[in-house]
Amino acid sequence: DAESIDRAVHGQDAVLVAFGGRSLKKDDVQEVLMRNLIAAMTRHGVARLVNLSAWGAGGSAVPSTNLFARYFFLPMVLRHVLADKRRGEVHLFNSALDYVNVCPAFLRNAPARGGVRASIDGQGLKQFMHREDLAAFMVRQLTEDRWVRTCVAIGY
């Protein structure tokens, strides 16, 4: 809710969002979160936002070599999740925030292995990564400026 987000943002230097949908059903949770978060950050003068998105949302390239992902998993299984993320990201992209919209490859539960690579189009990246490496990349984006106001695809 907007009041809880406002209280959480007050007094912060930056915000890192690793929020995901609760189901694969049609929902507006990402859109509402982003709308409320941007309003609170703007009101409190908090400029930096590192947002967890998804490969296939946020303007990042859909993996071209994995036909299953490209033609079934993303457009069929994740269609509602990605649609909600995209609606929320419209608010983000139209904001004045110094955002980094992180679009990871498919996530695995495994120890960090390092070697994370990033690009705007996702070309040449392996289509999986470990959650620990994703977290480390996102934390670095709180203070690094290379990917500010972009959607960055990450993988190995």
Coordinates of C-alpha atoms in Angstrom, one line a residue:
D1 CA 0.0 0.0 0.0
A2 CA 1.1 3.6 -0.7
E3 CA 1.5 4.6 3.0
S4 CA 3.8 1.6 3.8
I5 CA 5.9 2.3 0.8
D6 CA 6.1 6.0 1.7
R7 CA 7.3 5.2 5.3
A8 CA 9.9 2.7 4.0
V9 CA 11.3 5.2 1.5
H10 CA 11.5 8.1 3.9
G11 CA 15.1 8.8 4.9
Q12 CA 16.7 6.4 2.4
D13 CA 19.5 7.1 0.0
A14 CA 18.4 4.6 -2.6
V15 CA 15.9 1.8 -3.1
L16 CA 16.5 -1.8 -4.3
V17 CA 13.4 -3.6 -5.5
A18 CA 13.5 -7.4 -5.8
F19 CA 9.7 -7.8 -5.8
G20 CA 8.0 -10.5 -7.9
G21 CA 4.5 -11.5 -8.6
R22 CA 2.7 -14.0 -6.4
S23 CA 1.3 -16.1 -9.2
L24 CA 1.1 -16.5 -13.0
K25 CA -2.5 -15.1 -13.0
K26 CA -3.4 -11.8 -14.4
D27 CA -2.5 -9.1 -11.8
D28 CA -1.6 -5.5 -11.4
V29 CA 0.7 -5.8 -8.4
Q30 CA 3.9 -4.7 -10.2
E31 CA 2.2 -1.8 -11.8
V32 CA 0.7 -0.6 -8.5
L33 CA 4.0 -1.1 -6.6
M34 CA 5.9 1.0 -9.2
R35 CA 3.4 3.8 -9.3
N36 CA 3.4 4.0 -5.5
L37 CA 7.2 3.6 -5.2
I38 CA 7.9 6.4 -7.8
A39 CA 5.5 8.7 -6.0
A40 CA 7.2 8.1 -2.6
M41 CA 10.7 8.4 -4.0
T42 CA 9.9 11.6 -5.8
R43 CA 8.2 13.0 -2.7
H44 CA 11.2 12.2 -0.5
G45 CA 13.9 13.2 -3.0
V46 CA 15.3 9.6 -3.3
A47 CA 16.7 9.4 -6.8
R48 CA 18.3 5.9 -7.2
L49 CA 16.2 2.9 -7.9
V50 CA 17.6 -0.6 -8.8
N51 CA 14.7 -2.6 -10.0
L52 CA 14.5 -6.4 -10.6
S53 CA 12.7 -7.0 -13.9
A54 CA 12.9 -10.0 -16.1
W55 CA 14.5 -11.1 -19.4
G56 CA 11.8 -10.4 -21.9
A57 CA 10.4 -7.4 -20.1
G58 CA 11.8 -3.9 -19.9
G59 CA 13.0 -3.6 -23.5
S60 CA 15.5 -6.4 -23.0
A61 CA 16.0 -8.8 -25.8
V62 CA 14.1 -12.1 -25.7
P63 CA 16.6 -14.9 -25.8
S64 CA 16.9 -15.8 -29.5
T65 CA 18.6 -19.2 -29.3
N66 CA 16.1 -20.9 -27.0
L67 CA 13.0 -21.5 -29.0
F68 CA 11.1 -23.0 -26.0
A69 CA 11.6 -19.8 -24.0
R70 CA 11.0 -17.4 -27.0
Y71 CA 7.8 -19.0 -28.3
F72 CA 6.2 -20.8 -25.4
F73 CA 7.6 -20.0 -21.9
L74 CA 7.7 -16.2 -22.1
P75 CA 4.7 -15.5 -24.3
M76 CA 2.4 -18.2 -22.9
V77 CA 3.4 -19.2 -19.3
L78 CA 4.7 -15.8 -18.2
R79 CA 2.5 -13.6 -20.3
H80 CA 0.6 -12.1 -17.4
V81 CA 3.7 -11.6 -15.2
L82 CA 5.6 -9.9 -18.1
A83 CA 2.6 -7.7 -19.0
D84 CA 2.3 -6.5 -15.4
K85 CA 6.0 -5.8 -15.3
R86 CA 5.9 -3.9 -18.6
R87 CA 3.0 -1.7 -17.3
G88 CA 4.9 -0.9 -14.2
E89 CA 8.0 -0.1 -16.2
V90 CA 6.1 2.4 -18.2
H91 CA 5.9 4.5 -15.0
L92 CA 9.6 3.8 -14.3
F93 CA 10.8 4.9 -17.7
N94 CA 8.7 8.0 -17.6
S95 CA 10.0 9.0 -14.2
A96 CA 12.9 11.3 -13.4
L97 CA 14.6 8.6 -11.2
D98 CA 18.1 7.4 -11.8
Y99 CA 16.9 3.8 -12.2
V100 CA 18.7 0.7 -13.3
N101 CA 16.2 -1.9 -14.6
V102 CA 17.9 -5.3 -14.2
C103 CA 16.7 -8.1 -16.5
P104 CA 18.3 -11.3 -15.5
A105 CA 18.4 -14.6 -17.4
F106 CA 16.6 -17.6 -15.9
L107 CA 17.5 -17.9 -12.2
R108 CA 18.9 -20.9 -10.5
N109 CA 19.4 -21.6 -6.8
A110 CA 23.2 -22.2 -6.6
P111 CA 26.2 -20.6 -5.0
A112 CA 27.6 -17.5 -6.7
R113 CA 30.1 -18.3 -9.4
G114 CA 31.0 -14.8 -10.6
G115 CA 31.6 -13.8 -14.1
V116 CA 28.4 -11.9 -14.6
R117 CA 28.2 -10.1 -17.9
A118 CA 25.8 -7.3 -18.8
S119 CA 24.5 -5.8 -22.1
I120 CA 21.6 -3.8 -23.4
D121 CA 20.4 -6.5 -25.9
G122 CA 21.3 -9.7 -24.1
Q123 CA 23.3 -11.0 -27.1
G124 CA 26.1 -13.4 -26.2
L125 CA 24.9 -14.0 -22.6
K126 CA 24.1 -17.5 -21.3
Q127 CA 20.4 -17.7 -20.6
F128 CA 20.7 -18.6 -16.9
M129 CA 22.4 -17.2 -13.8
H130 CA 22.6 -17.8 -10.1
R131 CA 20.5 -15.8 -7.6
E132 CA 23.6 -14.8 -5.5
D133 CA 25.3 -13.3 -8.6
L134 CA 22.1 -11.4 -9.4
A135 CA 22.0 -10.0 -5.9
A136 CA 25.6 -8.9 -6.0
F137 CA 25.1 -7.2 -9.4
M138 CA 22.0 -5.3 -8.1
V139 CA 23.8 -4.1 -5.0
R140 CA 26.7 -2.8 -7.1
Q141 CA 24.2 -0.8 -9.1
L142 CA 23.2 1.3 -6.1
T143 CA 26.5 3.2 -6.5
E144 CA 27.7 2.5 -10.1
D145 CA 26.5 4.7 -12.9
R146 CA 27.2 2.7 -16.1
W147 CA 23.7 1.4 -16.5
V148 CA 21.7 4.3 -15.1
R149 CA 18.4 4.9 -16.9
T150 CA 18.7 1.7 -18.9
C151 CA 17.4 -1.8 -19.0
V152 CA 20.3 -4.1 -18.6
A153 CA 20.2 -7.8 -19.4
I154 CA 22.5 -9.9 -17.3
G155 CA 23.8 -13.5 -17.4
Y156 CA 27.0 -15.4 -17.8

